[in-house]
Coordinates of C-alpha atoms in Angstrom, one line a residue:
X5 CA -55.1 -10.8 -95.2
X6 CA -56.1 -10.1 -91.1
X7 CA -58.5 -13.0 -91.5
X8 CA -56.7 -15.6 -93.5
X9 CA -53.4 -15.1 -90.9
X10 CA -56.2 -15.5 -88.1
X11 CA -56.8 -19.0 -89.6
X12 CA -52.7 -19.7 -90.0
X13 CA -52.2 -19.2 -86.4
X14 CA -54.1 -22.2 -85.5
X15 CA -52.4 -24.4 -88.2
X16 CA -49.2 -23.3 -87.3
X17 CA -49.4 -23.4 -83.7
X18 CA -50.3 -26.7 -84.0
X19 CA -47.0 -28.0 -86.1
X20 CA -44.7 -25.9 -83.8
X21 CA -46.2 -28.2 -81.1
X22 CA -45.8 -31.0 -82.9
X23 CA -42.0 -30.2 -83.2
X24 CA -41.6 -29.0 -79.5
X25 CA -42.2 -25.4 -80.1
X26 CA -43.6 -22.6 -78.2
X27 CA -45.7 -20.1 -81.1
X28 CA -46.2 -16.5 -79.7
X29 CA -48.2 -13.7 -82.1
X30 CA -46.2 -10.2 -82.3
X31 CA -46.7 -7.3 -84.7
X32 CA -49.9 -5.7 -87.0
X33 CA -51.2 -8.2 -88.9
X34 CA -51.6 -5.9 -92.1
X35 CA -48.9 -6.8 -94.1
X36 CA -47.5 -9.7 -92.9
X37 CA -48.3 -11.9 -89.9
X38 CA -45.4 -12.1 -87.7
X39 CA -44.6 -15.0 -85.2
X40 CA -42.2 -16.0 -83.1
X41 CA -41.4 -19.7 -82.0
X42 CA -39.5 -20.8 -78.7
X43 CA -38.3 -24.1 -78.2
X44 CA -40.1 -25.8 -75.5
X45 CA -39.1 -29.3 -74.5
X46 CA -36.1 -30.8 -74.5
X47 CA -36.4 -33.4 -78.0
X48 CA -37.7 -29.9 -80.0
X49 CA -37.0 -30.6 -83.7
X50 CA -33.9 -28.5 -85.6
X51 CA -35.0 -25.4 -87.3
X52 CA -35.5 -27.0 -90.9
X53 CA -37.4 -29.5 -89.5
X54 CA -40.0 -26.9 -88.6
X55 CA -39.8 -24.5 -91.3
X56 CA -40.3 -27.7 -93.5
X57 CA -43.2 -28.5 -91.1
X58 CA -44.7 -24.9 -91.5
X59 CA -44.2 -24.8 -95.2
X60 CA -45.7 -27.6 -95.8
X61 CA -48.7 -26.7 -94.0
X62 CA -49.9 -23.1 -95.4
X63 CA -46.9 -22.4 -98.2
X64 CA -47.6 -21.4 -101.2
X65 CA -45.8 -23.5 -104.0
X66 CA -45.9 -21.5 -107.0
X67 CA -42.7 -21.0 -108.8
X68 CA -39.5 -21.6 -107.1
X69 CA -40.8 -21.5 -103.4
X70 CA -40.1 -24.3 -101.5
X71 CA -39.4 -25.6 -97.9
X72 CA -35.7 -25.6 -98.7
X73 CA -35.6 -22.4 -100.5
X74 CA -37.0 -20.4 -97.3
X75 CA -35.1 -22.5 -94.7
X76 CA -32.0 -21.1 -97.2
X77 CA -33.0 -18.0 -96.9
X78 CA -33.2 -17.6 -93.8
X79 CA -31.6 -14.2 -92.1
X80 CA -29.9 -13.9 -88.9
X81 CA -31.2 -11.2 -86.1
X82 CA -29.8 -10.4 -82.5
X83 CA -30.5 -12.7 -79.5
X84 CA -29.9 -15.9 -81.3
X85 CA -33.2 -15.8 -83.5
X86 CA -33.6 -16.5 -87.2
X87 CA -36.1 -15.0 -89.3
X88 CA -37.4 -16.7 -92.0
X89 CA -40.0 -15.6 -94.5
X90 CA -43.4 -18.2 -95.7
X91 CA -44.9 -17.0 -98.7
X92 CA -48.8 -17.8 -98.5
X93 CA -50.0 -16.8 -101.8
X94 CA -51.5 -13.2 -102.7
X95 CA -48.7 -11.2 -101.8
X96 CA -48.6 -12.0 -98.4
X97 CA -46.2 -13.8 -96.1
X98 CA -45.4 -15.4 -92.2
X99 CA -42.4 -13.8 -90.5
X100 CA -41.4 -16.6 -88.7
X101 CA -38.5 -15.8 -86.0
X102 CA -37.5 -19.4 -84.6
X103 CA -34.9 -19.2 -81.1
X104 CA -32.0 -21.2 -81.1
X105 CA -31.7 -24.3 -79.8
X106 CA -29.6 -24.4 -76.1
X107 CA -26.7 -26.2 -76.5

């Protein structure tokens, strides 16, 4: 999985950009890829906007998953970040942790 989260870096580092988002790589890389994504200018898109984006560029739509499903799911963690969980196929996943917005 190391290699095909390698390539799902630069896809998805390119929609958070697209969506005014800063994408930062954290964690191991074995079982899941873990990022985190900071917004960073001021017309960044709302949450669901980017977890569509990202979805819709590496998710793995077999079954039930879907954009809506994983924005739905979507679990909150201390500092104002939400974690939400891309399935890509084979077992494996993103850990996406997306800041929160500034008011």
């Amino acid at each position: 999985m190391p290699v095909l989260y390698a390539n799902y870096f630069g896809i998805l580092k390119d929609v958070a950009q697209q969506h005014g988002y800063a994408l930062a790589l954290h964690g191991s890389f074995v079982r899941d890829m873990d990022l985190i994504a900071v917004p960073w200018t001021e017309t960044a898109s709302l949450q669901a906007e980017l977890i569509k984006g990202c979805f819709e560029a590496i998710g793995w739509t077999h079954g039930e998953d879907s954009a809506e499903r994983v924005y739905n799911a979507r679990t909150e963690k201390p500092h104002g970040r939400t974690a939400y969980a891309i399935p890509t196929g084979g077992g494996g996943y993103v850990d996406l942790s997306v800041m929160r917005l500034a008011a």
